[in-house]
Tab-separated table of C-alpha atoms in Angstrom:
chain	number	residue	atom	x	y	z
A	23	MET	CA	140.629	206.712	50.488
A	24	LYS	CA	139.225	204.642	52.990
A	25	THR	CA	139.661	200.543	52.978
A	26	LEU	CA	136.363	199.198	52.045
A	27	LEU	CA	137.081	195.161	51.216
A	28	ASP	CA	140.409	193.628	52.888
A	29	VAL	CA	140.632	189.915	52.408
A	30	LYS	CA	143.627	188.573	54.193
A	31	ASN	CA	145.378	184.925	54.407
A	32	LEU	CA	142.062	183.468	52.487
A	33	SER	CA	142.609	179.633	51.501
A	34	VAL	CA	139.530	177.792	50.066
A	35	SER	CA	140.011	174.481	48.939
A	36	PHE	CA	137.442	171.218	47.845
A	37	ASP	CA	136.819	168.125	48.382
A	38	VAL	CA	137.449	165.753	45.247
A	39	TYR	CA	138.046	161.794	44.927
A	40	GLY	CA	141.485	162.277	44.504
A	41	GLY	CA	142.551	164.783	47.584
A	42	ALA	CA	141.578	168.402	48.284
A	43	VAL	CA	142.032	171.106	45.433
A	44	GLN	CA	143.773	173.840	47.062
A	45	ALA	CA	141.805	176.531	44.819
A	46	VAL	CA	143.145	179.723	46.460
A	47	ARG	CA	145.994	179.741	48.887
A	48	ASP	CA	146.979	182.414	51.375
A	49	LEU	CA	145.237	185.104	49.232
A	50	GLY	CA	145.252	188.915	50.361
A	51	PHE	CA	144.087	192.324	48.798
A	52	SER	CA	141.968	195.320	49.646
A	53	VAL	CA	139.738	197.531	47.726
A	54	MET	CA	139.149	201.056	48.636
A	55	GLU	CA	136.024	203.261	48.513
A	56	GLY	CA	135.031	204.368	45.080
A	57	GLU	CA	137.905	202.385	43.388
A	58	ALA	CA	137.991	199.619	40.337
A	59	VAL	CA	140.090	196.725	40.693
A	60	ALA	CA	140.840	193.880	38.679
A	61	ILE	CA	141.726	190.105	39.258
A	62	VAL	CA	143.472	188.670	36.146
A	63	GLY	CA	144.454	185.413	35.646
A	64	GLU	CA	143.857	182.008	33.361
A	65	SER	CA	141.066	179.839	33.940
A	66	GLY	CA	141.429	177.615	37.129
A	67	SER	CA	143.993	180.442	38.660
A	68	GLY	CA	140.942	180.965	41.486
A	69	LYS	CA	139.330	184.096	40.285
A	70	SER	CA	136.023	183.141	40.307
A	71	VAL	CA	136.601	180.988	43.731
A	72	THR	CA	137.612	184.383	45.592
A	73	ALA	CA	134.516	186.020	44.134
A	74	GLN	CA	132.731	182.907	45.469
A	75	ALA	CA	133.943	183.424	48.907
A	76	ILE	CA	133.449	186.765	49.338
A	77	MET	CA	129.769	186.333	48.634
A	78	ARG	CA	129.674	182.964	50.952
A	79	LEU	CA	128.242	181.302	48.119
A	80	ILE	CA	131.351	178.371	48.346
A	81	ALA	CA	128.991	175.083	48.536
A	82	THR	CA	129.845	173.263	51.377
A	83	PRO	CA	130.506	169.947	51.263
A	84	PRO	CA	132.919	169.777	49.018
A	85	GLY	CA	134.335	173.317	49.011
A	86	ARG	CA	135.407	174.919	52.608
A	87	VAL	CA	136.903	178.095	53.507
A	88	GLU	CA	140.327	176.922	55.461
A	89	GLN	CA	141.816	180.215	57.060
A	90	GLY	CA	141.434	183.618	56.572
A	91	SER	CA	139.401	186.986	57.036
A	92	ILE	CA	137.287	188.983	54.451
A	93	MET	CA	136.628	192.432	56.095
A	94	LEU	CA	133.702	194.200	54.402
A	95	ASN	CA	133.649	198.138	56.365
A	96	GLN	CA	135.585	196.115	59.516
A	97	GLN	CA	132.975	193.197	59.403
A	98	ASP	CA	134.285	189.987	58.817
A	99	LEU	CA	131.944	188.612	56.187
A	100	LEU	CA	133.402	184.859	57.562
A	101	GLN	CA	132.040	185.180	60.999
A	102	LEU	CA	128.409	186.266	59.688
A	103	SER	CA	125.659	183.744	59.915
A	104	GLU	CA	123.496	182.694	56.482
A	105	ASN	CA	120.795	184.792	57.931
A	106	GLU	CA	123.034	187.997	58.181
A	107	MET	CA	124.773	187.382	55.259
A	108	GLN	CA	121.499	187.334	53.205
A	109	LYS	CA	121.181	190.952	54.291
A	110	VAL	CA	124.811	191.471	52.813
A	111	ARG	CA	124.202	189.924	49.637
A	112	GLY	CA	122.452	191.981	46.715
A	113	ASN	CA	122.442	195.100	49.589
A	114	LYS	CA	125.957	195.683	50.408
A	115	ILE	CA	127.563	193.775	47.994
A	116	GLY	CA	125.869	193.150	43.933
A	117	MET	CA	127.412	190.715	41.595
A	118	ILE	CA	127.356	190.037	37.907
A	119	PHE	CA	127.636	186.494	37.170
A	120	GLN	CA	129.408	185.137	34.333
A	121	ASP	CA	127.066	184.233	31.571
A	122	PRO	CA	123.510	186.327	31.098
A	123	MET	CA	121.960	183.737	29.254
A	124	THR	CA	121.643	181.533	32.388
A	125	SER	CA	121.567	184.267	35.196
A	126	LEU	CA	118.021	185.081	34.942
A	127	ASN	CA	115.350	183.081	35.572
A	128	PRO	CA	113.236	182.353	32.406
A	129	THR	CA	109.952	181.887	34.032
A	130	LEU	CA	109.813	185.563	35.576
A	131	THR	CA	109.517	189.053	34.325
A	132	VAL	CA	113.029	191.204	34.340
A	133	GLY	CA	110.864	193.387	36.678
A	134	THR	CA	109.928	190.904	38.794
A	135	GLN	CA	113.765	190.052	39.273
A	136	ILE	CA	114.630	193.511	39.657
A	137	MET	CA	111.864	194.233	42.345
A	138	GLU	CA	112.791	191.005	44.331
A	139	GLY	CA	115.933	192.777	45.990
A	140	LEU	CA	114.036	196.334	46.300
A	141	ILE	CA	111.097	194.651	48.262
A	142	LYS	CA	113.494	192.336	50.397
A	143	HIS	CA	116.190	194.798	51.407
A	144	GLN	CA	114.893	198.059	51.019
A	145	GLY	CA	111.529	197.826	52.408
A	146	LEU	CA	109.749	199.259	48.922
A	147	ASP	CA	106.011	198.097	47.952
A	148	LYS	CA	105.589	196.572	44.516
A	149	LYS	CA	104.580	200.197	42.835
A	150	GLN	CA	107.796	201.815	44.302
A	151	ALA	CA	109.865	199.237	43.412
A	152	LYS	CA	108.592	198.738	40.034
A	153	ALA	CA	109.160	202.945	39.536
A	154	ARG	CA	112.882	201.991	40.890
A	155	GLY	CA	113.322	199.151	38.598
A	156	ILE	CA	112.196	201.614	35.370
A	157	GLU	CA	114.664	203.891	36.615
A	158	LEU	CA	117.514	201.087	36.941
A	159	LEU	CA	116.710	199.596	33.466
A	160	ASN	CA	116.900	203.606	32.206
A	161	LEU	CA	120.336	204.222	33.925
A	162	VAL	CA	121.662	200.616	32.217
A	163	GLY	CA	120.682	202.133	28.871
A	164	ILE	CA	117.552	199.691	28.131
A	165	PRO	CA	114.954	201.519	25.607
A	166	ASN	CA	111.188	201.541	26.505
A	167	PRO	CA	111.796	200.732	29.990
A	168	GLU	CA	108.344	201.348	31.076
A	169	MET	CA	107.589	198.442	28.529
A	170	ARG	CA	110.555	196.424	28.665
A	171	ILE	CA	110.116	195.678	32.488
A	172	ASN	CA	107.136	193.232	32.251
A	173	GLN	CA	109.028	191.401	29.529
A	174	TYR	CA	110.726	187.781	30.035
A	175	PRO	CA	114.417	187.247	29.368
A	176	HIS	CA	114.016	185.530	26.200
A	177	HIS	CA	112.446	188.663	24.893
A	178	PHE	CA	116.082	190.222	25.295
A	179	SER	CA	119.047	189.829	23.522
A	180	GLY	CA	122.580	188.738	25.043
A	181	GLY	CA	124.009	192.288	25.654
A	182	MET	CA	120.134	193.435	26.890
A	183	ARG	CA	120.197	190.405	29.256
A	184	GLN	CA	123.614	191.531	30.518
A	185	ARG	CA	122.294	195.203	30.945
A	186	VAL	CA	119.317	193.644	33.005
A	187	VAL	CA	121.857	191.906	35.340
A	188	ILE	CA	123.699	194.712	35.682
A	189	ALA	CA	120.261	196.507	37.223
A	190	ILE	CA	119.628	193.854	39.513
A	191	ALA	CA	123.110	194.358	41.098
A	192	LEU	CA	122.965	197.717	41.128
A	193	ALA	CA	119.161	198.070	42.409
A	194	CYS	CA	119.869	198.651	46.327
A	195	SER	CA	122.933	200.733	45.615
A	196	PRO	CA	125.700	198.431	46.886
A	197	SER	CA	129.165	199.555	48.215
A	198	LEU	CA	130.877	196.783	46.208
A	199	LEU	CA	129.930	195.508	42.978
A	200	ILE	CA	131.777	192.174	41.653
A	201	ALA	CA	131.523	191.288	37.854
A	202	ASP	CA	132.784	187.936	37.279
A	203	GLU	CA	133.584	187.823	33.618
A	204	PRO	CA	130.666	189.985	32.771
A	205	THR	CA	131.711	190.172	28.955
A	206	THR	CA	131.788	186.388	28.630
A	207	ALA	CA	129.992	184.912	25.687
A	208	LEU	CA	129.204	188.400	23.992
A	209	ASP	CA	130.790	189.745	20.835
A	210	VAL	CA	133.715	192.148	20.961
A	211	THR	CA	131.201	195.501	20.115
A	212	ILE	CA	128.820	194.632	23.079
A	213	GLN	CA	131.935	193.509	25.294
A	214	ALA	CA	133.075	197.352	24.911
A	215	GLN	CA	129.619	198.823	25.279
A	216	ILE	CA	129.057	196.662	28.792
A	217	LEU	CA	132.633	197.889	30.010
A	218	ARG	CA	131.638	201.345	29.087
A	219	LEU	CA	128.548	201.297	31.331
A	220	LEU	CA	130.154	200.055	34.098
A	221	LYS	CA	132.813	202.502	34.078
A	222	GLU	CA	129.983	205.169	33.502
A	223	LEU	CA	127.870	203.631	36.299
A	224	GLN	CA	131.250	203.794	38.652
A	225	ILE	CA	131.745	207.496	37.981
A	226	LYS	CA	127.704	208.203	38.811
A	227	THR	CA	127.421	205.338	41.667
A	228	LYS	CA	130.805	205.848	43.417
A	229	THR	CA	130.321	202.069	43.588
A	230	SER	CA	133.832	199.863	44.180
A	231	ILE	CA	134.151	197.550	41.408
A	232	ILE	CA	135.944	194.244	41.164
A	233	LEU	CA	136.340	193.045	37.742
A	234	ILE	CA	137.476	189.498	37.358
A	235	THR	CA	138.808	188.467	33.779
A	236	HIS	CA	141.106	186.475	32.422
A	237	ASP	CA	141.567	188.918	29.286
A	238	LEU	CA	144.442	191.831	30.349
A	239	GLY	CA	143.016	193.593	27.489
A	240	ILE	CA	139.783	194.909	28.847
A	241	VAL	CA	140.973	196.405	32.094
A	242	ALA	CA	143.192	199.308	30.754
A	243	ASP	CA	139.908	201.737	30.883
A	244	LEU	CA	137.708	200.499	33.734
A	245	CYS	CA	140.426	199.472	36.501
A	246	ASP	CA	142.639	201.609	38.546
A	247	ARG	CA	144.848	198.646	40.050
A	248	VAL	CA	145.465	195.163	38.777
A	249	PHE	CA	145.917	191.751	40.815
A	250	VAL	CA	147.265	189.156	38.855
A	251	MET	CA	146.400	185.696	39.935
A	252	TYR	CA	148.101	182.032	39.279
A	253	ALA	CA	147.377	178.843	41.154
A	254	GLY	CA	145.262	180.462	43.528
A	255	GLN	CA	147.700	183.427	44.593
A	256	ILE	CA	148.144	186.827	43.837
A	257	VAL	CA	151.609	186.741	41.994
A	258	GLU	CA	151.676	190.568	41.004
A	259	SER	CA	150.212	193.279	41.927
A	260	GLY	CA	150.397	197.233	40.985
A	261	THR	CA	148.466	200.088	39.221
A	262	LYS	CA	147.388	199.571	35.448
A	263	ARG	CA	150.361	201.734	34.262
A	264	GLU	CA	152.938	199.396	36.521
A	265	ILE	CA	151.500	196.558	34.889
A	266	PHE	CA	151.274	197.253	31.455
A	267	LEU	CA	154.369	199.278	31.136
A	268	ASN	CA	156.141	197.674	33.813
A	269	PRO	CA	155.731	193.877	34.471
A	270	GLN	CA	157.862	192.125	36.617
A	271	HIS	CA	156.577	188.512	37.192
A	272	PRO	CA	157.300	186.125	33.937
A	273	TYR	CA	153.524	185.172	33.997
A	274	THR	CA	152.487	188.841	34.067
A	275	LYS	CA	154.594	189.031	30.901
A	276	GLY	CA	153.340	185.941	29.227
A	277	LEU	CA	149.885	187.576	29.473
A	278	LEU	CA	150.783	190.760	27.873
A	279	LYS	CA	153.115	189.118	25.076
A	280	SER	CA	149.974	186.818	24.347
A	281	LEU	CA	147.556	190.042	23.523
A	282	PRO	CA	147.399	191.127	20.044
A	283	ARG	CA	148.650	194.956	19.824
A	284	LEU	CA	147.666	197.492	17.276
A	285	ASP	CA	151.257	198.194	16.570
A	286	GLN	CA	152.002	194.706	15.918
A	287	ASN	CA	153.120	193.526	12.536
A	288	LYS	CA	150.813	191.577	10.600
A	289	ASP	CA	153.574	188.587	10.341
A	290	GLU	CA	154.533	188.560	13.945
A	291	PRO	CA	153.028	185.769	15.827
A	292	LEU	CA	151.792	186.158	19.343
A	293	ILE	CA	153.674	184.210	21.745
A	294	PRO	CA	151.737	181.758	23.909
A	295	ILE	CA	152.298	180.851	27.494
A	296	PHE	CA	153.478	177.059	27.154
A	297	GLY	CA	152.706	174.140	29.253
A	298	THR	CA	149.463	174.001	31.944
A	299	PRO	CA	148.940	174.944	35.369
A	300	PRO	CA	149.954	172.712	38.056
A	301	ASP	CA	148.017	170.464	39.915
A	302	MET	CA	146.335	172.213	42.776
A	303	ILE	CA	145.445	168.984	44.845
A	304	ASN	CA	149.610	168.840	44.999
A	305	PRO	CA	150.728	172.029	44.231
A	306	PRO	CA	154.615	172.508	43.726
A	307	GLN	CA	156.987	173.190	46.683
A	308	GLY	CA	158.342	175.982	45.238
A	309	CYS	CA	156.967	178.490	42.576
A	310	ALA	CA	153.764	177.553	41.057
A	311	PHE	CA	154.734	179.100	37.618
A	312	CYS	CA	158.356	177.093	37.606
A	313	ALA	CA	157.729	174.838	34.845
A	314	ARG	CA	156.514	177.078	32.792
A	315	CYS	CA	159.277	179.675	33.217
A	316	ASP	CA	162.258	180.749	30.640
A	317	SER	CA	163.780	182.149	33.455
A	318	ALA	CA	163.467	179.736	36.304
A	319	MET	CA	166.317	179.274	38.772
A	320	ARG	CA	167.026	175.980	41.100
A	321	VAL	CA	165.727	178.086	44.233
A	322	CYS	CA	162.561	178.364	42.533
A	323	GLU	CA	162.107	174.618	42.341
A	324	SER	CA	162.369	174.136	45.896
A	325	ASP	CA	161.342	177.352	47.871
A	326	ALA	CA	158.168	179.611	47.350
A	327	PRO	CA	158.925	182.859	46.771
A	328	ASP	CA	157.976	185.533	49.189
A	329	SER	CA	156.223	188.907	48.040
A	330	THR	CA	158.959	191.724	46.774
A	331	THR	CA	158.368	195.474	47.045
A	332	ILE	CA	158.705	197.098	43.739
A	333	SER	CA	157.236	200.330	44.796
A	334	ASP	CA	154.443	201.470	47.276
A	335	THR	CA	151.888	200.345	45.023
A	336	HIS	CA	153.833	197.751	42.872
A	337	SER	CA	154.911	194.119	44.615
A	338	VAL	CA	155.873	190.620	43.105
A	339	ARG	CA	155.928	187.219	44.221
A	340	CYS	CA	159.096	186.022	42.095
A	341	TRP	CA	162.729	185.018	43.136
A	342	LEU	CA	164.118	187.015	39.951
A	343	GLN	CA	162.963	190.422	42.085
A	344	HIS	CA	164.420	189.392	45.244
A	345	PRO	CA	167.544	191.369	46.392
A	346	TYR	CA	169.621	188.345	46.763
A	347	ALA	CA	168.819	187.692	42.899
A	348	LYS	CA	170.007	190.975	41.977
A	349	SER	CA	172.925	191.277	43.888
A	350	ALA	CA	173.972	187.805	42.150
A	351	GLY	CA	172.951	188.358	39.057
A	352	THR	CA	171.503	185.500	36.964
A	353	THR	CA	172.817	183.806	33.370
A	354	GLY	CA	170.434	183.568	30.213
A	355	SER	CA	169.210	180.329	31.483
A	356	GLY	CA	168.083	181.532	34.559
A	357	GLU	CA	171.202	180.310	36.435
A	358	VAL	CA	172.579	182.285	39.659
A	359	GLN	CA	175.732	183.475	39.214
A	360	ALA	CA	177.881	183.658	42.438
């Protein structure tokens, strides 16, 4: 498959009263054409900032992109002017924002909001744009689209509003769709419907998808690969099979242990990840997860681990997987044995 999006060495900071928050640090990943990937991590790990950087929606000030490149079809989005970037947003890249209750303009009909991108980017007149809008509402499963296209957001439930947001994001047939926590504030039944809809749309439209979520449990059916983020970095990446069946980073293992399972005994408690994420104004010198890791070694405190290749598709940033650690062995407390 051909690479659609290639992010390299991306760093994003935000100036605050106490200093600069290093929200994203030397980030790199790629998305292939027609592929669905997930970026998973706790709140504050840098997931949404990564999405906003791709869309060039980082408010400056206080935010700024320190370094890196974001290549979409061999075009560096960071080098485009704002006018050039406006031709990319909604046209080549669509985005589903977190909260469907606030993503839509309450003073405009949903049809007007769907038609806006079609008129601006596709050059359609109002009649053509309305016809396409009806097709899109039908595509995302909204009944009676001929009538509903003239209604306002308050006429729709939360799940239906999210379907409208998806229709807006897909209006111009973008090559990349970024779904930033698309099931936030929706009940579990509607969550399943929205995820099923995204999967069906990906198959129909061949659109690449980046799903941003804090919940590993919702990515299994939709995504091909998973990137686990912590403290502004990808600490583990692999196929969904590798991440779920053979996790290598203690943080990934912790996320999986905190998920309820169907085969779990009702008396067996979930195991949370204790502690809190580090202060990103002064990030740790070594591994960012060190203070919360039961297997931390002395080297974890002083030196940040490089990426270790587990397989062609699986890599991890952890000293426990480094060849030196494997050859030396470790004690139960994580101390290296000579």
